[in-house]
GROMACS .gro file of C-alpha atoms in nm:
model
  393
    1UNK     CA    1   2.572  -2.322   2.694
    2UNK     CA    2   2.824  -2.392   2.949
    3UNK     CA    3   2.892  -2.158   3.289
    4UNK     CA    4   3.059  -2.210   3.638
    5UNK     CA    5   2.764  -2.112   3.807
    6UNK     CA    6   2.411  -2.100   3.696
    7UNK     CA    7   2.176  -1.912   3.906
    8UNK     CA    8   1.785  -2.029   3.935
    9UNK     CA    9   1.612  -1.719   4.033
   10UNK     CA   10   1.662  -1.287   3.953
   11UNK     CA   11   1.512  -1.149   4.305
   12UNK     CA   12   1.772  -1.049   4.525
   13UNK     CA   13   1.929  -1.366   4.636
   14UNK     CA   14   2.026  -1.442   4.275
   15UNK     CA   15   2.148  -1.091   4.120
   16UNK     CA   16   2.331  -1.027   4.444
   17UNK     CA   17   2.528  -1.309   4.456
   18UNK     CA   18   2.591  -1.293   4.016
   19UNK     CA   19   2.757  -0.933   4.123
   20UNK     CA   20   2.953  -1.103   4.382
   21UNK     CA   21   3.069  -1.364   4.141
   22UNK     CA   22   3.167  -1.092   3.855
   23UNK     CA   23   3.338  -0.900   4.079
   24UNK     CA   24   3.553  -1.214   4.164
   25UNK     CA   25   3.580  -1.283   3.798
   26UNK     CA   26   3.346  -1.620   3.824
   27UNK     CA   27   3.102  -1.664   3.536
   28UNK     CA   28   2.737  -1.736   3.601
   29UNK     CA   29   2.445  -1.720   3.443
   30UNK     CA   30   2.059  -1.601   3.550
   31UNK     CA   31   1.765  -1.786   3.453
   32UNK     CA   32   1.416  -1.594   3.585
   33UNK     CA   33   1.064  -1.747   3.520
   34UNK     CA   34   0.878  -1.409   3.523
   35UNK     CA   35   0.938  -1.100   3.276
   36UNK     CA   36   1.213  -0.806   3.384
   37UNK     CA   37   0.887  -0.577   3.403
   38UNK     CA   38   0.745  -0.799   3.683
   39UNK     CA   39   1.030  -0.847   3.885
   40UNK     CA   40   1.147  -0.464   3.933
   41UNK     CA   41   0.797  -0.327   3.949
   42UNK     CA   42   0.648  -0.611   4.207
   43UNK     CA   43   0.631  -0.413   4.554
   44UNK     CA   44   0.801  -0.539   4.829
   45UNK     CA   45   0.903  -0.477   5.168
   46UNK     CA   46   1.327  -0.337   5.216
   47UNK     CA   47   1.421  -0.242   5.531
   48UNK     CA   48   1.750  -0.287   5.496
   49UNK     CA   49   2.014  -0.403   5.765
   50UNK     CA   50   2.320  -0.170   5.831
   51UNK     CA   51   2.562  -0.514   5.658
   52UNK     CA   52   2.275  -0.491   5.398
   53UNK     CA   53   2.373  -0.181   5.356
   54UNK     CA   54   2.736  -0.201   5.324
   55UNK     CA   55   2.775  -0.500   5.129
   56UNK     CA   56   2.565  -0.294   4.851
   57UNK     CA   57   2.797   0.028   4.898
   58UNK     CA   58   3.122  -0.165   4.916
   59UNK     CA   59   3.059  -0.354   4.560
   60UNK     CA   60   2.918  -0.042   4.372
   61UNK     CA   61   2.543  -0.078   4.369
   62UNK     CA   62   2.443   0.145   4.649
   63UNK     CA   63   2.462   0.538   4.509
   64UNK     CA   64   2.059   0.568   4.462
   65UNK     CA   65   1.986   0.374   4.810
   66UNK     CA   66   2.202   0.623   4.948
   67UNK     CA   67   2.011   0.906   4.766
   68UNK     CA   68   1.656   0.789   4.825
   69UNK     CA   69   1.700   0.552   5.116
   70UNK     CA   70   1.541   0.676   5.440
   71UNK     CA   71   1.789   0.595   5.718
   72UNK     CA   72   1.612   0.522   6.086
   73UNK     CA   73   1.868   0.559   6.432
   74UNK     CA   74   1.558   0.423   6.614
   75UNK     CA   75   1.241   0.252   6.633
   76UNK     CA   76   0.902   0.331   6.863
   77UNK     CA   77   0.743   0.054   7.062
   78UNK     CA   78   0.383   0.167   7.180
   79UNK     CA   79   0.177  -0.048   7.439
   80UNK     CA   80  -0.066   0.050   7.684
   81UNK     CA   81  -0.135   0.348   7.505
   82UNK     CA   82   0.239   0.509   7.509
   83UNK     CA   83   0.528   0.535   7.273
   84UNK     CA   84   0.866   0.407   7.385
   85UNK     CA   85   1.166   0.447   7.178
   86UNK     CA   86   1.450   0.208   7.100
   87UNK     CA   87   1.783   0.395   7.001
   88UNK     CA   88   1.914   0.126   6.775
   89UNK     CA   89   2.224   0.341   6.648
   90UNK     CA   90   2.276   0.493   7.075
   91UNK     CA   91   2.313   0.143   7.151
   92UNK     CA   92   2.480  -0.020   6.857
   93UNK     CA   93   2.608   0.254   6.650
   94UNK     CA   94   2.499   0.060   6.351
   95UNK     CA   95   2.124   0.202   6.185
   96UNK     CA   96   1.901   0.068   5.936
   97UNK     CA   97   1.758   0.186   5.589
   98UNK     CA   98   1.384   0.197   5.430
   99UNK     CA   99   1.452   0.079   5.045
  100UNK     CA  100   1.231  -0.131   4.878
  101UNK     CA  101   1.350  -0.480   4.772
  102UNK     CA  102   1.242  -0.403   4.436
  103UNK     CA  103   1.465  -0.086   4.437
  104UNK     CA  104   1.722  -0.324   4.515
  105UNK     CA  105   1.661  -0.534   4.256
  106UNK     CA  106   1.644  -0.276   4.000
  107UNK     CA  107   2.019  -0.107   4.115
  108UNK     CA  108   2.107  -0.484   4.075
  109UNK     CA  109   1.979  -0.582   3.701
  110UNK     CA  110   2.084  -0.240   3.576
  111UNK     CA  111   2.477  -0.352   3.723
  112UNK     CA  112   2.408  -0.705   3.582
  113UNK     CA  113   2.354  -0.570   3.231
  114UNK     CA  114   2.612  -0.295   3.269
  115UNK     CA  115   2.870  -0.552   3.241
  116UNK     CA  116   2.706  -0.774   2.935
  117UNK     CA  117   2.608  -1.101   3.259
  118UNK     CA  118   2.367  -1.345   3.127
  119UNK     CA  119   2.035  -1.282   3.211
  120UNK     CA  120   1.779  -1.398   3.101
  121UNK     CA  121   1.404  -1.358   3.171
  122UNK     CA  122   1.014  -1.521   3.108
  123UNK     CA  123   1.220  -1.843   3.109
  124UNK     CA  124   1.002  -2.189   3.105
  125UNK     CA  125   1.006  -2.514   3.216
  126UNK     CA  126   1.332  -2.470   3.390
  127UNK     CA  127   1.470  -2.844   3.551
  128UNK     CA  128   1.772  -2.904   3.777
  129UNK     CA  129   1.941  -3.263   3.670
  130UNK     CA  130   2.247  -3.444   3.822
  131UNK     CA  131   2.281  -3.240   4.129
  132UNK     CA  132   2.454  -3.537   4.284
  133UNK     CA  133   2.759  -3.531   4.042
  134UNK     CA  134   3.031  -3.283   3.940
  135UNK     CA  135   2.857  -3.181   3.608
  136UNK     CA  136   2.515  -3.051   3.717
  137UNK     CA  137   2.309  -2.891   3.390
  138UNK     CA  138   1.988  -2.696   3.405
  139UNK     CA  139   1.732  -2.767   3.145
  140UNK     CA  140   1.488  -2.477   3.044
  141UNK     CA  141   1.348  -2.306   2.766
  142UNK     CA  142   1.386  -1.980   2.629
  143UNK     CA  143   1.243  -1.796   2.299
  144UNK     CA  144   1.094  -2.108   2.196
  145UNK     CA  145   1.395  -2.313   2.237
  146UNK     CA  146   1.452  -2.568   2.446
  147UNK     CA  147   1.810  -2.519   2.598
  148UNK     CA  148   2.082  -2.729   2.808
  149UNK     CA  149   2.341  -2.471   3.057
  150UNK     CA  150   2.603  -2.663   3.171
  151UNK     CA  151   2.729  -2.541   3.502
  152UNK     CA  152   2.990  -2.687   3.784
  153UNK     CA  153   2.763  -2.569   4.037
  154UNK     CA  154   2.398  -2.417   4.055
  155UNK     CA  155   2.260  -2.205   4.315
  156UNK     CA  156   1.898  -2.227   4.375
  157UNK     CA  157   1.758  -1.859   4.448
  158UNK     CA  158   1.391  -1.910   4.287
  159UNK     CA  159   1.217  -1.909   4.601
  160UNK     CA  160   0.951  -2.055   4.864
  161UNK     CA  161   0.767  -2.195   4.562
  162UNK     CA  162   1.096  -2.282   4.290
  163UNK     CA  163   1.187  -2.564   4.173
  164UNK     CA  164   1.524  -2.627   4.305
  165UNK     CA  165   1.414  -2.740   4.687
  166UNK     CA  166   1.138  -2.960   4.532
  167UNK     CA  167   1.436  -3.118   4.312
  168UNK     CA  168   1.601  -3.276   4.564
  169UNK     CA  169   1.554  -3.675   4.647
  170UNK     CA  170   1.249  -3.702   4.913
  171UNK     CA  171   1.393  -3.769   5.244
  172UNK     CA  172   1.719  -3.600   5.183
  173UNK     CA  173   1.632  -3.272   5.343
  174UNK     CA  174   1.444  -3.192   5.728
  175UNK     CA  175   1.208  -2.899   5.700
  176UNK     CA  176   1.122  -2.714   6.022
  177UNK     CA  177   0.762  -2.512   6.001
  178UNK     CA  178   0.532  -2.269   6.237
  179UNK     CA  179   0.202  -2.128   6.085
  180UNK     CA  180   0.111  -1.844   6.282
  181UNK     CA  181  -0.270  -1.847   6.394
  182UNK     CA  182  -0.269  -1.461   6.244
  183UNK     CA  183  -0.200  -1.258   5.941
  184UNK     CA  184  -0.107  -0.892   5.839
  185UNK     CA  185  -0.379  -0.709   5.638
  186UNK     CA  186  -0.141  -0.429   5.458
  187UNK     CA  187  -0.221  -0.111   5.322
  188UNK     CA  188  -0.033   0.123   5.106
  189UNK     CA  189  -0.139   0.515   5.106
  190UNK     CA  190  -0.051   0.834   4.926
  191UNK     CA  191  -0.017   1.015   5.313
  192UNK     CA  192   0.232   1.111   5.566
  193UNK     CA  193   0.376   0.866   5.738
  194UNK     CA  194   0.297   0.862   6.074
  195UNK     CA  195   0.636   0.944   6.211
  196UNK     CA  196   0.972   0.929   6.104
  197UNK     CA  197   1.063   0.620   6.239
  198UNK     CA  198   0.874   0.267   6.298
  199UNK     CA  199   0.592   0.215   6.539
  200UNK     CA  200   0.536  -0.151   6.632
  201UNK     CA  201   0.226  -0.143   6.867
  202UNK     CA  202   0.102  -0.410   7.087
  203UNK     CA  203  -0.315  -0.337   7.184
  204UNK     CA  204  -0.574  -0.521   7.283
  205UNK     CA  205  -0.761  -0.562   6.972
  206UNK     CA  206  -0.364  -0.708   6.794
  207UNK     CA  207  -0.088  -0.600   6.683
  208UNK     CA  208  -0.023  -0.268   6.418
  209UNK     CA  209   0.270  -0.128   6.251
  210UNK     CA  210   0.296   0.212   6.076
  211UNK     CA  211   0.601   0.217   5.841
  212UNK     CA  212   0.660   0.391   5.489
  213UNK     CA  213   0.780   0.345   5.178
  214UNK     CA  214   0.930   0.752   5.134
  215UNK     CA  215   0.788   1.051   5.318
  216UNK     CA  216   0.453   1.054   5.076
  217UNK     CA  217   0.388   0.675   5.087
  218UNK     CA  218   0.297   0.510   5.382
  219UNK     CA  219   0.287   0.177   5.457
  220UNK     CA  220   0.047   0.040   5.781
  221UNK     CA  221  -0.041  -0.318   5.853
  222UNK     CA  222  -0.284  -0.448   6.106
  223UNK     CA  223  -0.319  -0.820   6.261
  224UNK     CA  224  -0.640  -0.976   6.091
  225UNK     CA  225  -0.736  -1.349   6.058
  226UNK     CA  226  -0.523  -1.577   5.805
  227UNK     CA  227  -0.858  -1.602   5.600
  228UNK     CA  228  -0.962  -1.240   5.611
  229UNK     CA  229  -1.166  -1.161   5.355
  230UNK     CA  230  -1.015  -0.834   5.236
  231UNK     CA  231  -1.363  -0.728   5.098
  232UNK     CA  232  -1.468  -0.730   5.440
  233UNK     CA  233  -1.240  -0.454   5.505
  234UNK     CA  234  -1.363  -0.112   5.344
  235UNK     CA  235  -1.106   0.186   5.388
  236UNK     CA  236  -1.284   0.365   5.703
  237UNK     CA  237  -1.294   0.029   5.856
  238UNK     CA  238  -0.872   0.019   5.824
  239UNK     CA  239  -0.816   0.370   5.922
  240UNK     CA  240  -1.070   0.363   6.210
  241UNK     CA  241  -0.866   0.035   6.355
  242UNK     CA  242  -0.536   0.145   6.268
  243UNK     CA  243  -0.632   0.478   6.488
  244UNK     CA  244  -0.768   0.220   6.782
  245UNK     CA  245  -0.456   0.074   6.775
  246UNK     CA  246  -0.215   0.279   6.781
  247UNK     CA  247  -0.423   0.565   7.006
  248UNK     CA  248  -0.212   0.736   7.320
  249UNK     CA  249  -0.381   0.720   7.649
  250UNK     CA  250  -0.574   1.034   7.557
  251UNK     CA  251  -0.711   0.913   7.204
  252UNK     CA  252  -0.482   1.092   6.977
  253UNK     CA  253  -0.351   0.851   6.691
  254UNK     CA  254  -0.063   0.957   6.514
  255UNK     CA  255  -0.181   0.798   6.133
  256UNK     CA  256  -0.210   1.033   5.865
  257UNK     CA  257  -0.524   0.935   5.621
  258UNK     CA  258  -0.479   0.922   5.260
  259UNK     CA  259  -0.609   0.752   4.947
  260UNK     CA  260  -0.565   0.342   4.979
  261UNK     CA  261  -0.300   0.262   4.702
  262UNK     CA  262  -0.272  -0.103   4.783
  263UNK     CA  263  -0.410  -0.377   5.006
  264UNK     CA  264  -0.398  -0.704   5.096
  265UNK     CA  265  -0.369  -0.997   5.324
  266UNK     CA  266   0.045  -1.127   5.403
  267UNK     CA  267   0.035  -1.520   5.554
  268UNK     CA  268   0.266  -1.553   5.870
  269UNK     CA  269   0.513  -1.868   5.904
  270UNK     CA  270   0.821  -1.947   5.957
  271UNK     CA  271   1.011  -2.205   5.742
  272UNK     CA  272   1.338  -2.373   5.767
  273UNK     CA  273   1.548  -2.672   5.577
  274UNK     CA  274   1.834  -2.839   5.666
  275UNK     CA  275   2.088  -2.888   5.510
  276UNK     CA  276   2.064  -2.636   5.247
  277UNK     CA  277   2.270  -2.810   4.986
  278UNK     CA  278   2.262  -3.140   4.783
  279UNK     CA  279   2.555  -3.253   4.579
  280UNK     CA  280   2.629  -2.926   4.343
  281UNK     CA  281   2.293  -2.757   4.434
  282UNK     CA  282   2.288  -2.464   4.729
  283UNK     CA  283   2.016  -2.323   4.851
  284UNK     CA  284   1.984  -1.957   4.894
  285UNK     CA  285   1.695  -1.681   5.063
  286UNK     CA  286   1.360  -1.780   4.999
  287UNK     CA  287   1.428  -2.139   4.881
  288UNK     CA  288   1.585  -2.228   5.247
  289UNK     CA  289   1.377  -2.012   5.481
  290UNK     CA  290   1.085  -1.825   5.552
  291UNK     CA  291   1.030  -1.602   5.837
  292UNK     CA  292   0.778  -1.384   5.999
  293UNK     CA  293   0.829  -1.036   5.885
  294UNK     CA  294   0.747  -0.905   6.218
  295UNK     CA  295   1.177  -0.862   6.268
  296UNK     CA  296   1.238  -0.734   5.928
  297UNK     CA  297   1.500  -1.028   5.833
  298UNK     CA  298   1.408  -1.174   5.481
  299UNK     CA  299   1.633  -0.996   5.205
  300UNK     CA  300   1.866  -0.958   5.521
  301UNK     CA  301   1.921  -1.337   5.546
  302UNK     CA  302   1.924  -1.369   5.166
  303UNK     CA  303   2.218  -1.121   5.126
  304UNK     CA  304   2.362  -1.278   5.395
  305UNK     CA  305   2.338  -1.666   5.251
  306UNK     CA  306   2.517  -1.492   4.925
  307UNK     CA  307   2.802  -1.364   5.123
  308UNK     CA  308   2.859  -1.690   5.249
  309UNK     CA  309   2.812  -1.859   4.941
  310UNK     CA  310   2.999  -1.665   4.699
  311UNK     CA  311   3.299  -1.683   4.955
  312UNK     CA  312   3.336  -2.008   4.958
  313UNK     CA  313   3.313  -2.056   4.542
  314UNK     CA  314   3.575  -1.808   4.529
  315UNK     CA  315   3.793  -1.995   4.765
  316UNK     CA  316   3.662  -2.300   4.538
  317UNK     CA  317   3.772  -2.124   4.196
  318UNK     CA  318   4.091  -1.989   4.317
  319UNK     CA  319   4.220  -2.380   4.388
  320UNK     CA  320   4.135  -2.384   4.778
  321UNK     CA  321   3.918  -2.729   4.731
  322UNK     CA  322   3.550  -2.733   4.908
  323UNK     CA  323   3.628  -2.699   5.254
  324UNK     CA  324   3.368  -2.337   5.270
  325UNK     CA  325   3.134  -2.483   4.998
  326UNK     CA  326   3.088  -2.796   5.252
  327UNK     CA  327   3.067  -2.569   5.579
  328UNK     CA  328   2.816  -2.329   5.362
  329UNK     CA  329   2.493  -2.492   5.512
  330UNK     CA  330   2.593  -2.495   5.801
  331UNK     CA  331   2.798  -2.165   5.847
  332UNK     CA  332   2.460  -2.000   5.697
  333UNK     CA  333   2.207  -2.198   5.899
  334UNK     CA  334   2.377  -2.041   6.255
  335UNK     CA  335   2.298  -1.671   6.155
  336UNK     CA  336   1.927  -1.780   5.998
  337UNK     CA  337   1.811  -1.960   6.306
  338UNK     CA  338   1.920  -1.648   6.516
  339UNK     CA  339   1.725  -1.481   6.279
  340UNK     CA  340   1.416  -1.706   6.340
  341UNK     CA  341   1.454  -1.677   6.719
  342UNK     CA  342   1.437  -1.297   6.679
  343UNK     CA  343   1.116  -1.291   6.419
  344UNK     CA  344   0.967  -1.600   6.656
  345UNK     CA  345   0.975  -1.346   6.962
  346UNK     CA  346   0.911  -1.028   6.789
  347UNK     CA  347   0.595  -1.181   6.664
  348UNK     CA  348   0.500  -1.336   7.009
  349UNK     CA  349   0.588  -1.029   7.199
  350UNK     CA  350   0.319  -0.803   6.992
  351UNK     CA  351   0.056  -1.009   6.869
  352UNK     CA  352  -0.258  -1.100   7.032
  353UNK     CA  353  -0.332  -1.505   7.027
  354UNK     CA  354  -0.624  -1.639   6.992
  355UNK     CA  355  -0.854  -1.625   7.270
  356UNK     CA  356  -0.709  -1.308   7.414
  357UNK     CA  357  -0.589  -1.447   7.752
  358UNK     CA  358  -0.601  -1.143   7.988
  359UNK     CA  359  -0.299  -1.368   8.183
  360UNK     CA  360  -0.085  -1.347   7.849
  361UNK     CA  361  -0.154  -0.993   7.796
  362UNK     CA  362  -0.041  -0.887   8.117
  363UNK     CA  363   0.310  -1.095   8.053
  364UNK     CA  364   0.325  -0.920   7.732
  365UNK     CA  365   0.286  -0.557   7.848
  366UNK     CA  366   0.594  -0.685   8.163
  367UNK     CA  367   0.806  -0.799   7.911
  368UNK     CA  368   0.748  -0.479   7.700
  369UNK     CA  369   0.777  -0.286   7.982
  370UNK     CA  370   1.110  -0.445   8.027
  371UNK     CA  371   1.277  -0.466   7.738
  372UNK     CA  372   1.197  -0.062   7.732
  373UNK     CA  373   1.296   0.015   8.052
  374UNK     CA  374   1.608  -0.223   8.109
  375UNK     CA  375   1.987  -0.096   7.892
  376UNK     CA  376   2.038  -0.473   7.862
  377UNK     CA  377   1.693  -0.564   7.700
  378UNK     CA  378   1.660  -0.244   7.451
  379UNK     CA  379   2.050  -0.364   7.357
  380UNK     CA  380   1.947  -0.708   7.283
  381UNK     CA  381   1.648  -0.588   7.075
  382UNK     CA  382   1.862  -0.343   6.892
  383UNK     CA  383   2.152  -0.602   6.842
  384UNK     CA  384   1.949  -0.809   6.633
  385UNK     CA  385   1.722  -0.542   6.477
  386UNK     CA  386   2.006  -0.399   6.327
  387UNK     CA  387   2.165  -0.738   6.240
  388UNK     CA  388   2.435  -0.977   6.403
  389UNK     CA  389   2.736  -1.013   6.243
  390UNK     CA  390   2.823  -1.232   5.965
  391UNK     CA  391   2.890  -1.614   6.093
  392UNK     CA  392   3.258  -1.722   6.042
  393UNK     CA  393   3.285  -1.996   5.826
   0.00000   0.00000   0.00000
């Protein structure tokens, strides 16, 4: 087989920038390790960034988001027992949208086959080879068959744990890391969410968030050790936390019980590698960067690398030469370490650290107290919350 671009990976990174590519009349093809049953049904978070948002509209994949998205003008921050809000669309006139990625994902495979695109899933032993020269192939097999695609470039959107980063020659990329000394234990429940829009809260006893995933499911997460053991934690023991934590000054807790759908235990780091190309091979979402999900930026920044990327192999394909497919690491790498510098304070804003220094709390609740009370502060928050712009390339 033998395509322009062949795309390592079908989670959002990957579809999302195949669409962009068909719509610019580019030819790729998808290659995706695990089966198309997998992939749309595997839960994941989506709050979705208002150029999220409009890059799905403006190329035809957004009419369900728009019918069962739930948009939020605002979001609550609660610390020292009372709720403050943060009107992102008052101060930015931009808003953001609860969708789940996998909801994306779907509205993205059902355009990809729409149109006849190559897709194909429950692909194996899938190998990157000359990355370093102008005819890159991708080695894999399918049905039983071991295959050869031919491409002039391949994008590498398999993520954190593909095989595209570990492809490239040992000491050719710089990786920049934090493990966080916490994790989120997460709970999904058939109940009410607790309010219409997002409550991050800072307490004593760590952070909690109550969220949703539509106005029956709701989503909550508390701060737990990294090696919780998630047997430890019966359902009374969540809800009676959860209602600790996010408790006004007179004891009343806005969570709504409800049977426990899902749970588990979510790792926090934060990942970065520069550059995010070699030779023919870019790297895109997952596969570049990892970050917190305390600022909500993960499928942002991968729909964001895409835009970048599929702009400059348009320019490329339309006879412009590689000028934008050169700058694309670093054009991309600009908005994602803004991005890190958001999640990195989020996360040390609301979190308690280990040892629960009474000094650090105190500092925590001023700057809280701050960034709610000040225009300039709740701007800056909602400036990034609801995304910066795209970087220029």
């Amino acid at each position: 087989m033998r395509t322009q671009v062949g795309i390592v990976g079908a989670g959002p990174a990957g579809l999302l920038l195949a669409h962009l590519l068909h719509r610019a009349g580019i030819e790729s093809v998808i290659l995706e390790a695990k089966s198309r049953p997998y992939v749309e049904e595997r839960i994941r978070a989506g709050l979705l960034e208002q150029g999220t948002v409009d890059i799905l509209t403006g190329t035809g994949v957004g009419d369900r988001l728009h019918r069962e998205g739930l948009p939020h003008e605002g979001i609550e921050l609660r610390f020292d027992g009372q709720g403050h809000r943060i009107p992102l669309t008052g101060l930015t006139g931009k808003r953001v949208t609860i969708y789940g990625q996998q909801e994306v994902v779907k509205d993205l495979i059902a355009a990809r086959l729409s149109h006849g695109g190559p897709l194909l899933f429950e692909v194996e032993a899938v190998e990157v080879h000359e990355l370093d020269s102008d005819y890159p192939r991708i080695t894999y097999r399918h049905e039983g068959r071991d295959q050869v695609l031919h491409c002039d470039v391949i994008a590498g959107c398999d993520g954190f744990h593909g095989v595209c980063r570990e492809a490239i020659p040992e000491g050719v990329l710089r990786a920049y890391e934090r493990v966080y000394p916490f994790a989120w234990l997460g709970i999904l429940a058939a109940a009410p969410p607790a309010s219409h829009e997002l409550i991050y809260a800072r307490h004593e006893r760590g952070f909690a968030l109550a969220t949703m995933r539509s106005n029956t499911l709701a989503r909550h997460y508390i701060q737990c050790r990294p090696d919780e053991d998630i047997g430890e934690w019966p359902d009374d023991r969540i809800w009676a936390e959860l209602h600790a934590r996010m408790a006004d000054r007179d004891g009343r807790s806005p969570i709504n019980e409800g049977p426990v759908l899902q749970k588990g235990v979510t790792a926090m780091r934060s990942f970065v590698v520069e550059p995010m190309r070699f030779g023919r091979l870019f790297l895109a979402g997952d596969a570049a960067h990892i970050v917190p999900p305390t600022g909500a930026k993960g499928m942002n920044l991968a729909v964001a690398d895409v835009i970048v990327l599929a702009r400059a192999l348009e320019a490329f394909y339309r006879g412009k030469g590689m000028a934008l497919l050169d700058a694309y690491s670093r054009t991309a790498l600009r908005r994602i370490w803004k991005a890190q510098r958001f999640s990195w304070w989020m996360t040390g804003l609301l979190h308690r650290f280990d040892g629960g220094d009474p000094f650090e709390h105190k500092v925590q609740l001023a700057e809280l107290d701050y960034v709610c009370s000040s225009d300039a502060g709740s701007r800056t928050l909602a400036e990034n919350y609801v995304g910066l712009p795209l970087e220029p390339g």
